[in-house]
Amino acid sequence: MNLSSLSFFRSHSKGNKQFAVIGLGRFGRAVCSTLHNLGYEVLGTDIDEKRVAQAMTDQIAAHAVQLDSTQPSALKEAGIFEFDTVIVAIGNYLQESIITTLNVKEAGVPHVTAKASSEIHGKLLQRVGADRVVYPENDAGCALARSLTKPAILDRFEVDPENSIVEVLVPEAFDGKTISEIQLRSRYGLNLLAVCANNKFEVNPGPNLRLWKGALMVLIGANKNINRLPL
Ligand code: ATP
């Protein structure tokens, strides 16, 4: 289960199958290839012809076009304004990133996700209309720090700054105990959403289900309570 994928449902319609990615740096290429491998139709664009050619050679997108995304006419000609979702993956060129985001929002693209490389960059992107701003370097740094300190937390979806849904390995202290014996709700203030073993999820497990070390639990609750788990 990849909890980060839950955030997708915040702002995207289910039937969306086409994406345009502007900027084919490391981040943009990763977005393209992942969407492409998931079976979505992706158009990749970059101002640099070599990066466009490389994207085609590496087959990370169905289509790739060279264009300057600061030019609304170039975006229009390439059909970018017809896309439901556009990802502005220009992290290191502040002006180009802001102008591109402004261009696609002004043209009425419903869902625009933009990459920010700093807090002020993110604020500017929001001001020009980005529907979602992501901070991949910051997020990767936070995730690394968490995994170093709490390796039993395999995945985390931040509901808001105080609350999360986490996927954790059942700790030694819970081994062989039933859900009611552990008293997750009364002792830890956490709700158990699912238990997983051998890649099979049991959603809303009953109180008599016995846990064992090595299985996975999906829990929702306050971060401060999650930190109290004996992981
Ligand atoms: P990194 O690759 O260092 O992880 P990144 O993925 O954020 O960072 P950037 O260095 O920001 O990538 O570059 C993103 C891409 O955006 C580059 O390939 C660059 O050529 C492209 N780009 C920059 N300006 C424009 C523009 N005006 N129109 C289209 N593409 C652009």
PDB file of C-alpha atoms and ligand atoms in Angstrom:
ATOM      1  CA  MET A   1       0.000   0.000   0.000  1.00  0.00           C
ATOM      2  CA  ASN A   2       1.417   3.365  -0.958  1.00  0.00           C
ATOM      3  CA  LEU A   3      -0.172   5.900   1.359  1.00  0.00           C
ATOM      4  CA  SER A   4       1.214   8.840  -0.539  1.00  0.00           C
ATOM      5  CA  SER A   5      -1.106   7.923  -3.378  1.00  0.00           C
ATOM      6  CA  LEU A   6      -4.050   8.931  -1.184  1.00  0.00           C
ATOM      7  CA  SER A   7      -3.191  12.578  -1.715  1.00  0.00           C
ATOM      8  CA  PHE A   8      -3.948  12.067  -5.380  1.00  0.00           C
ATOM      9  CA  PHE A   9      -7.657  11.984  -4.542  1.00  0.00           C
ATOM     10  CA  ARG A  10      -7.544  15.437  -2.995  1.00  0.00           C
ATOM     11  CA  SER A  11      -7.717  17.262  -6.278  1.00  0.00           C
ATOM     12  CA  HIS A  12      -7.948  14.843  -9.165  1.00  0.00           C
ATOM     13  CA  SER A  13     -10.891  13.278 -10.841  1.00  0.00           C
ATOM     14  CA  LYS A  14     -10.868   9.481 -11.049  1.00  0.00           C
ATOM     15  CA  GLY A  15     -11.154   9.166 -14.788  1.00  0.00           C
ATOM     16  CA  ASN A  16      -8.168  11.349 -15.586  1.00  0.00           C
ATOM     17  CA  LYS A  17      -5.849   9.531 -17.959  1.00  0.00           C
ATOM     18  CA  GLN A  18      -3.724  12.257 -19.541  1.00  0.00           C
ATOM     19  CA  PHE A  19      -0.983  14.345 -18.028  1.00  0.00           C
ATOM     20  CA  ALA A  20       1.372  17.018 -19.316  1.00  0.00           C
ATOM     21  CA  VAL A  21       4.718  17.424 -17.580  1.00  0.00           C
ATOM     22  CA  ILE A  22       6.595  20.677 -18.166  1.00  0.00           C
ATOM     23  CA  GLY A  23      10.314  20.382 -17.426  1.00  0.00           C
ATOM     24  CA  LEU A  24      12.269  17.174 -17.869  1.00  0.00           C
ATOM     25  CA  GLY A  25      14.836  17.449 -15.077  1.00  0.00           C
ATOM     26  CA  ARG A  26      15.216  14.597 -12.609  1.00  0.00           C
ATOM     27  CA  PHE A  27      11.880  15.325 -10.946  1.00  0.00           C
ATOM     28  CA  GLY A  28       9.917  15.784 -14.187  1.00  0.00           C
ATOM     29  CA  ARG A  29      11.426  12.622 -15.657  1.00  0.00           C
ATOM     30  CA  ALA A  30      10.468  10.636 -12.559  1.00  0.00           C
ATOM     31  CA  VAL A  31       6.878  11.926 -12.798  1.00  0.00           C
ATOM     32  CA  CYS A  32       6.740  11.095 -16.522  1.00  0.00           C
ATOM     33  CA  SER A  33       8.143   7.589 -16.278  1.00  0.00           C
ATOM     34  CA  THR A  34       6.007   6.638 -13.280  1.00  0.00           C
ATOM     35  CA  LEU A  35       2.796   7.829 -14.944  1.00  0.00           C
ATOM     36  CA  HIS A  36       3.840   6.212 -18.222  1.00  0.00           C
ATOM     37  CA  ASN A  37       4.583   2.881 -16.493  1.00  0.00           C
ATOM     38  CA  LEU A  38       1.225   3.067 -14.740  1.00  0.00           C
ATOM     39  CA  GLY A  39      -0.384   3.190 -18.183  1.00  0.00           C
ATOM     40  CA  TYR A  40      -1.316   6.870 -18.361  1.00  0.00           C
ATOM     41  CA  GLU A  41      -0.808   8.969 -21.450  1.00  0.00           C
ATOM     42  CA  VAL A  42       1.903  11.513 -20.771  1.00  0.00           C
ATOM     43  CA  LEU A  43       3.156  14.461 -22.767  1.00  0.00           C
ATOM     44  CA  GLY A  44       6.600  15.638 -21.651  1.00  0.00           C
ATOM     45  CA  THR A  45       7.949  19.055 -22.622  1.00  0.00           C
ATOM     46  CA  ASP A  46      11.190  20.945 -22.143  1.00  0.00           C
ATOM     47  CA  ILE A  47      12.901  23.979 -23.611  1.00  0.00           C
ATOM     48  CA  ASP A  48      16.011  21.849 -24.110  1.00  0.00           C
ATOM     49  CA  GLU A  49      15.843  19.753 -27.260  1.00  0.00           C
ATOM     50  CA  LYS A  50      18.314  17.227 -25.897  1.00  0.00           C
ATOM     51  CA  ARG A  51      16.132  16.529 -22.875  1.00  0.00           C
ATOM     52  CA  VAL A  52      13.120  16.064 -25.145  1.00  0.00           C
ATOM     53  CA  ALA A  53      15.046  13.645 -27.352  1.00  0.00           C
ATOM     54  CA  GLN A  54      16.319  11.780 -24.278  1.00  0.00           C
ATOM     55  CA  ALA A  55      12.764  11.373 -22.979  1.00  0.00           C
ATOM     56  CA  MET A  56      11.736   9.782 -26.268  1.00  0.00           C
ATOM     57  CA  THR A  57      14.815   7.530 -26.376  1.00  0.00           C
ATOM     58  CA  ASP A  58      14.185   6.379 -22.807  1.00  0.00           C
ATOM     59  CA  GLN A  59      10.472   5.947 -23.529  1.00  0.00           C
ATOM     60  CA  ILE A  60       9.354   7.729 -20.371  1.00  0.00           C
ATOM     61  CA  ALA A  61       6.439   9.459 -22.126  1.00  0.00           C
ATOM     62  CA  ALA A  62       4.138   8.727 -25.045  1.00  0.00           C
ATOM     63  CA  HIS A  63       4.927  12.139 -26.552  1.00  0.00           C
ATOM     64  CA  ALA A  64       7.625  14.739 -25.989  1.00  0.00           C
ATOM     65  CA  VAL A  65       7.722  18.272 -27.380  1.00  0.00           C
ATOM     66  CA  GLN A  66      10.312  21.030 -27.265  1.00  0.00           C
ATOM     67  CA  LEU A  67       8.804  24.358 -26.221  1.00  0.00           C
ATOM     68  CA  ASP A  68       9.359  27.425 -24.076  1.00  0.00           C
ATOM     69  CA  SER A  69       6.612  27.240 -21.487  1.00  0.00           C
ATOM     70  CA  THR A  70       6.888  30.960 -20.654  1.00  0.00           C
ATOM     71  CA  GLN A  71       5.250  31.547 -24.058  1.00  0.00           C
ATOM     72  CA  PRO A  72       1.461  31.013 -23.889  1.00  0.00           C
ATOM     73  CA  SER A  73       1.311  30.593 -27.677  1.00  0.00           C
ATOM     74  CA  ALA A  74       3.797  27.691 -27.525  1.00  0.00           C
ATOM     75  CA  LEU A  75       1.750  25.970 -24.809  1.00  0.00           C
ATOM     76  CA  LYS A  76      -1.441  26.488 -26.775  1.00  0.00           C
ATOM     77  CA  GLU A  77       0.076  25.128 -29.965  1.00  0.00           C
ATOM     78  CA  ALA A  78       1.260  21.987 -28.167  1.00  0.00           C
ATOM     79  CA  GLY A  79      -2.241  21.428 -26.793  1.00  0.00           C
ATOM     80  CA  ILE A  80      -1.170  21.818 -23.140  1.00  0.00           C
ATOM     81  CA  PHE A  81      -4.291  23.846 -22.304  1.00  0.00           C
ATOM     82  CA  GLU A  82      -6.479  20.864 -23.241  1.00  0.00           C
ATOM     83  CA  PHE A  83      -5.022  18.734 -20.463  1.00  0.00           C
ATOM     84  CA  ASP A  84      -6.920  18.217 -17.259  1.00  0.00           C
ATOM     85  CA  THR A  85      -3.731  17.952 -15.214  1.00  0.00           C
ATOM     86  CA  VAL A  86      -0.418  19.710 -15.772  1.00  0.00           C
ATOM     87  CA  ILE A  87       2.687  19.232 -13.654  1.00  0.00           C
ATOM     88  CA  VAL A  88       5.111  22.167 -13.654  1.00  0.00           C
ATOM     89  CA  ALA A  89       8.412  20.447 -12.892  1.00  0.00           C
ATOM     90  CA  ILE A  90      10.749  23.420 -13.086  1.00  0.00           C
ATOM     91  CA  GLY A  91      12.419  23.698  -9.697  1.00  0.00           C
ATOM     92  CA  ASN A  92      15.595  25.639 -10.340  1.00  0.00           C
ATOM     93  CA  TYR A  93      14.306  28.424 -12.577  1.00  0.00           C
ATOM     94  CA  LEU A  94      12.053  30.553 -10.399  1.00  0.00           C
ATOM     95  CA  GLN A  95      10.871  32.998 -13.045  1.00  0.00           C
ATOM     96  CA  GLU A  96      10.133  30.288 -15.624  1.00  0.00           C
ATOM     97  CA  SER A  97       8.316  28.192 -13.041  1.00  0.00           C
ATOM     98  CA  ILE A  98       6.080  31.093 -11.927  1.00  0.00           C
ATOM     99  CA  ILE A  99       5.308  32.315 -15.461  1.00  0.00           C
ATOM    100  CA  THR A 100       4.550  28.763 -16.644  1.00  0.00           C
ATOM    101  CA  THR A 101       2.180  28.117 -13.746  1.00  0.00           C
ATOM    102  CA  LEU A 102       0.466  31.460 -14.366  1.00  0.00           C
ATOM    103  CA  ASN A 103       0.130  30.635 -18.072  1.00  0.00           C
ATOM    104  CA  VAL A 104      -1.534  27.269 -17.557  1.00  0.00           C
ATOM    105  CA  LYS A 105      -3.872  28.524 -14.809  1.00  0.00           C
ATOM    106  CA  GLU A 106      -4.871  31.609 -16.818  1.00  0.00           C
ATOM    107  CA  ALA A 107      -5.701  29.329 -19.738  1.00  0.00           C
ATOM    108  CA  GLY A 108      -8.071  27.365 -17.482  1.00  0.00           C
ATOM    109  CA  VAL A 109      -6.211  24.101 -16.819  1.00  0.00           C
ATOM    110  CA  PRO A 110      -8.192  22.677 -13.859  1.00  0.00           C
ATOM    111  CA  HIS A 111      -5.433  20.841 -11.960  1.00  0.00           C
ATOM    112  CA  VAL A 112      -1.940  22.252 -11.811  1.00  0.00           C
ATOM    113  CA  THR A 113       0.693  20.767  -9.540  1.00  0.00           C
ATOM    114  CA  ALA A 114       3.938  22.707  -9.307  1.00  0.00           C
ATOM    115  CA  LYS A 115       7.301  21.848  -7.815  1.00  0.00           C
ATOM    116  CA  ALA A 116       8.781  24.385  -5.410  1.00  0.00           C
ATOM    117  CA  SER A 117      12.390  24.485  -4.358  1.00  0.00           C
ATOM    118  CA  SER A 118      11.867  26.843  -1.409  1.00  0.00           C
ATOM    119  CA  GLU A 119       9.106  28.155   0.823  1.00  0.00           C
ATOM    120  CA  ILE A 120       8.936  31.525  -0.937  1.00  0.00           C
ATOM    121  CA  HIS A 121       8.844  29.752  -4.295  1.00  0.00           C
ATOM    122  CA  GLY A 122       5.892  27.714  -3.022  1.00  0.00           C
ATOM    123  CA  LYS A 123       4.059  30.829  -1.837  1.00  0.00           C
ATOM    124  CA  LEU A 124       4.516  32.495  -5.203  1.00  0.00           C
ATOM    125  CA  LEU A 125       3.239  29.389  -6.999  1.00  0.00           C
ATOM    126  CA  GLN A 126       0.135  29.435  -4.831  1.00  0.00           C
ATOM    127  CA  ARG A 127      -0.386  33.139  -5.529  1.00  0.00           C
ATOM    128  CA  VAL A 128      -0.392  32.542  -9.279  1.00  0.00           C
ATOM    129  CA  GLY A 129      -2.955  29.761  -8.880  1.00  0.00           C
ATOM    130  CA  ALA A 130      -1.165  26.414  -8.444  1.00  0.00           C
ATOM    131  CA  ASP A 131      -3.695  23.919  -7.078  1.00  0.00           C
ATOM    132  CA  ARG A 132      -1.033  21.900  -5.364  1.00  0.00           C
ATOM    133  CA  VAL A 133       2.569  22.724  -4.527  1.00  0.00           C
ATOM    134  CA  VAL A 134       5.071  19.968  -3.777  1.00  0.00           C
ATOM    135  CA  TYR A 135       8.450  20.225  -2.089  1.00  0.00           C
ATOM    136  CA  PRO A 136      10.176  16.968  -3.087  1.00  0.00           C
ATOM    137  CA  GLU A 137      13.615  17.691  -1.597  1.00  0.00           C
ATOM    138  CA  ASN A 138      12.095  18.825   1.689  1.00  0.00           C
ATOM    139  CA  ASP A 139       9.714  15.839   1.778  1.00  0.00           C
ATOM    140  CA  ALA A 140      12.520  13.386   0.991  1.00  0.00           C
ATOM    141  CA  GLY A 141      14.645  14.865   3.784  1.00  0.00           C
ATOM    142  CA  CYS A 142      11.779  14.586   6.304  1.00  0.00           C
ATOM    143  CA  ALA A 143      10.974  11.020   5.200  1.00  0.00           C
ATOM    144  CA  LEU A 144      14.634  10.003   5.552  1.00  0.00           C
ATOM    145  CA  ALA A 145      14.858  11.477   9.049  1.00  0.00           C
ATOM    146  CA  ARG A 146      11.657   9.662  10.060  1.00  0.00           C
ATOM    147  CA  SER A 147      12.785   6.328   8.618  1.00  0.00           C
ATOM    148  CA  LEU A 148      16.120   6.635  10.439  1.00  0.00           C
ATOM    149  CA  THR A 149      14.443   7.282  13.774  1.00  0.00           C
ATOM    150  CA  LYS A 150      11.333   5.090  13.350  1.00  0.00           C
ATOM    151  CA  PRO A 151      12.189   2.314  10.870  1.00  0.00           C
ATOM    152  CA  ALA A 152       9.021   0.385  11.791  1.00  0.00           C
ATOM    153  CA  ILE A 153       6.882   3.129  10.210  1.00  0.00           C
ATOM    154  CA  LEU A 154       6.897   2.013   6.601  1.00  0.00           C
ATOM    155  CA  ASP A 155       4.680   4.691   5.119  1.00  0.00           C
ATOM    156  CA  ARG A 156       2.955   7.859   6.249  1.00  0.00           C
ATOM    157  CA  PHE A 157       0.169  10.001   4.818  1.00  0.00           C
ATOM    158  CA  GLU A 158      -0.142  13.367   6.523  1.00  0.00           C
ATOM    159  CA  VAL A 159      -3.836  14.140   6.948  1.00  0.00           C
ATOM    160  CA  ASP A 160      -2.851  17.567   8.314  1.00  0.00           C
ATOM    161  CA  PRO A 161       0.201  18.836  10.248  1.00  0.00           C
ATOM    162  CA  GLU A 162      -0.972  17.112  13.487  1.00  0.00           C
ATOM    163  CA  ASN A 163      -2.523  13.853  12.232  1.00  0.00           C
ATOM    164  CA  SER A 164      -1.376  11.003  10.019  1.00  0.00           C
ATOM    165  CA  ILE A 165      -2.299   7.630   8.618  1.00  0.00           C
ATOM    166  CA  VAL A 166       0.662   5.290   9.056  1.00  0.00           C
ATOM    167  CA  GLU A 167       1.562   1.821   7.941  1.00  0.00           C
ATOM    168  CA  VAL A 168       3.617   0.169  10.676  1.00  0.00           C
ATOM    169  CA  LEU A 169       5.087  -3.236  11.433  1.00  0.00           C
ATOM    170  CA  VAL A 170       3.358  -4.914  14.366  1.00  0.00           C
ATOM    171  CA  PRO A 171       5.819  -4.451  17.241  1.00  0.00           C
ATOM    172  CA  GLU A 172       7.121  -7.182  19.540  1.00  0.00           C
ATOM    173  CA  ALA A 173       4.958  -5.848  22.393  1.00  0.00           C
ATOM    174  CA  PHE A 174       1.757  -6.578  20.410  1.00  0.00           C
ATOM    175  CA  ASP A 175       2.799 -10.038  19.215  1.00  0.00           C
ATOM    176  CA  GLY A 176       0.119 -12.665  19.911  1.00  0.00           C
ATOM    177  CA  LYS A 177      -2.343 -10.165  21.407  1.00  0.00           C
ATOM    178  CA  THR A 178      -5.828  -9.413  20.159  1.00  0.00           C
ATOM    179  CA  ILE A 179      -6.825  -5.930  19.074  1.00  0.00           C
ATOM    180  CA  SER A 180      -9.031  -5.505  22.130  1.00  0.00           C
ATOM    181  CA  GLU A 181      -6.179  -6.550  24.445  1.00  0.00           C
ATOM    182  CA  ILE A 182      -3.900  -3.908  23.011  1.00  0.00           C
ATOM    183  CA  GLN A 183      -6.500  -1.155  23.614  1.00  0.00           C
ATOM    184  CA  LEU A 184      -5.210   0.971  20.784  1.00  0.00           C
ATOM    185  CA  ARG A 185      -8.018   3.481  21.089  1.00  0.00           C
ATOM    186  CA  SER A 186      -8.129   3.956  24.858  1.00  0.00           C
ATOM    187  CA  ARG A 187      -4.398   3.618  25.581  1.00  0.00           C
ATOM    188  CA  TYR A 188      -2.897   5.223  22.487  1.00  0.00           C
ATOM    189  CA  GLY A 189      -5.746   7.270  21.014  1.00  0.00           C
ATOM    190  CA  LEU A 190      -5.296   5.505  17.665  1.00  0.00           C
ATOM    191  CA  ASN A 191      -7.786   3.835  15.348  1.00  0.00           C
ATOM    192  CA  LEU A 192      -6.857   0.681  13.487  1.00  0.00           C
ATOM    193  CA  LEU A 193      -8.012   0.857   9.865  1.00  0.00           C
ATOM    194  CA  ALA A 194      -6.565  -2.380   8.526  1.00  0.00           C
ATOM    195  CA  VAL A 195      -4.220  -5.260   9.179  1.00  0.00           C
ATOM    196  CA  CYS A 196      -2.184  -6.811   6.414  1.00  0.00           C
ATOM    197  CA  ALA A 197      -0.447 -10.151   6.112  1.00  0.00           C
ATOM    198  CA  ASN A 198       0.845 -11.839   2.954  1.00  0.00           C
ATOM    199  CA  ASN A 199      -0.264  -8.802   0.926  1.00  0.00           C
ATOM    200  CA  LYS A 200      -3.909  -9.301   1.987  1.00  0.00           C
ATOM    201  CA  PHE A 201      -5.573  -6.445   3.809  1.00  0.00           C
ATOM    202  CA  GLU A 202      -8.313  -6.959   6.352  1.00  0.00           C
ATOM    203  CA  VAL A 203     -10.093  -3.636   6.548  1.00  0.00           C
ATOM    204  CA  ASN A 204     -11.883  -2.683   9.792  1.00  0.00           C
ATOM    205  CA  PRO A 205     -10.638  -5.775  11.644  1.00  0.00           C
ATOM    206  CA  GLY A 206     -12.743  -7.059  14.535  1.00  0.00           C
ATOM    207  CA  PRO A 207     -11.598  -6.785  18.176  1.00  0.00           C
ATOM    208  CA  ASN A 208     -10.764 -10.509  18.403  1.00  0.00           C
ATOM    209  CA  LEU A 209      -8.244 -10.517  15.589  1.00  0.00           C
ATOM    210  CA  ARG A 210      -4.859 -11.596  16.911  1.00  0.00           C
ATOM    211  CA  LEU A 211      -1.802  -9.656  15.789  1.00  0.00           C
ATOM    212  CA  TRP A 212       1.642 -11.059  15.261  1.00  0.00           C
ATOM    213  CA  LYS A 213       5.072  -9.607  14.726  1.00  0.00           C
ATOM    214  CA  GLY A 214       5.813  -9.030  11.073  1.00  0.00           C
ATOM    215  CA  ALA A 215       2.224  -8.236  10.067  1.00  0.00           C
ATOM    216  CA  LEU A 216       1.314  -4.673   9.110  1.00  0.00           C
ATOM    217  CA  MET A 217      -1.138  -2.297  10.741  1.00  0.00           C
ATOM    218  CA  VAL A 218      -2.643   0.791   9.157  1.00  0.00           C
ATOM    219  CA  LEU A 219      -3.490   3.314  11.870  1.00  0.00           C
ATOM    220  CA  ILE A 220      -4.938   6.803  11.970  1.00  0.00           C
ATOM    221  CA  GLY A 221      -4.344   9.280  14.772  1.00  0.00           C
ATOM    222  CA  ALA A 222      -2.375  12.201  16.144  1.00  0.00           C
ATOM    223  CA  ASN A 223       1.362  12.198  15.412  1.00  0.00           C
ATOM    224  CA  LYS A 224       2.120  12.564  19.115  1.00  0.00           C
ATOM    225  CA  ASN A 225       0.135   9.379  19.794  1.00  0.00           C
ATOM    226  CA  ILE A 226       1.770   7.505  16.930  1.00  0.00           C
ATOM    227  CA  ASN A 227       5.125   8.393  18.513  1.00  0.00           C
ATOM    228  CA  ARG A 228       4.003   6.690  21.740  1.00  0.00           C
ATOM    229  CA  LEU A 229       3.682   3.284  20.046  1.00  0.00           C
ATOM    230  CA  PRO A 230       6.298   0.785  21.267  1.00  0.00           C
ATOM    231  CA  LEU A 231       7.900   0.492  17.830  1.00  0.00           C
TER     232      LEU A 231
HETATM  233  P1  ATP B   1      16.852  18.494 -10.673  1.00  0.00           P
HETATM  234  O1  ATP B   1      16.878  17.914 -12.044  1.00  0.00           O
HETATM  235  O2  ATP B   1      18.111  19.235 -10.311  1.00  0.00           O
HETATM  236  O3  ATP B   1      16.410  17.502  -9.632  1.00  0.00           O
HETATM  237  P2  ATP B   1      14.417  19.746 -11.339  1.00  0.00           P
HETATM  238  O4  ATP B   1      13.861  18.408 -11.644  1.00  0.00           O
HETATM  239  O5  ATP B   1      13.581  20.699 -10.556  1.00  0.00           O
HETATM  240  O6  ATP B   1      15.774  19.619 -10.598  1.00  0.00           O
HETATM  241  P3  ATP B   1      15.314  21.825 -13.028  1.00  0.00           P
HETATM  242  O7  ATP B   1      16.799  21.937 -12.910  1.00  0.00           O
HETATM  243  O8  ATP B   1      14.501  22.831 -12.348  1.00  0.00           O
HETATM  244  O9  ATP B   1      14.858  20.363 -12.673  1.00  0.00           O
HETATM  245  O10 ATP B   1      14.966  21.834 -14.549  1.00  0.00           O
HETATM  246  C1  ATP B   1      13.724  21.464 -15.010  1.00  0.00           C
HETATM  247  C2  ATP B   1      13.695  21.452 -16.506  1.00  0.00           C
HETATM  248  O11 ATP B   1      12.939  22.583 -16.907  1.00  0.00           O
HETATM  249  C3  ATP B   1      15.043  21.554 -17.209  1.00  0.00           C
HETATM  250  O12 ATP B   1      15.211  20.423 -18.059  1.00  0.00           O
HETATM  251  C4  ATP B   1      14.924  22.836 -18.037  1.00  0.00           C
HETATM  252  O13 ATP B   1      15.506  22.713 -19.326  1.00  0.00           O
HETATM  253  C5  ATP B   1      13.421  22.993 -18.136  1.00  0.00           C
HETATM  254  N1  ATP B   1      13.028  24.395 -18.387  1.00  0.00           N
HETATM  255  C6  ATP B   1      13.557  25.512 -17.865  1.00  0.00           C
HETATM  256  N2  ATP B   1      12.946  26.585 -18.362  1.00  0.00           N
HETATM  257  C7  ATP B   1      12.003  26.146 -19.208  1.00  0.00           C
HETATM  258  C8  ATP B   1      11.048  26.780 -20.035  1.00  0.00           C
HETATM  259  N3  ATP B   1      10.951  28.104 -20.102  1.00  0.00           N
HETATM  260  N4  ATP B   1      10.244  26.003 -20.789  1.00  0.00           N
HETATM  261  C9  ATP B   1      10.318  24.647 -20.730  1.00  0.00           C
HETATM  262  N5  ATP B   1      11.219  23.996 -19.988  1.00  0.00           N
HETATM  263  C10 ATP B   1      12.048  24.731 -19.221  1.00  0.00           C
END
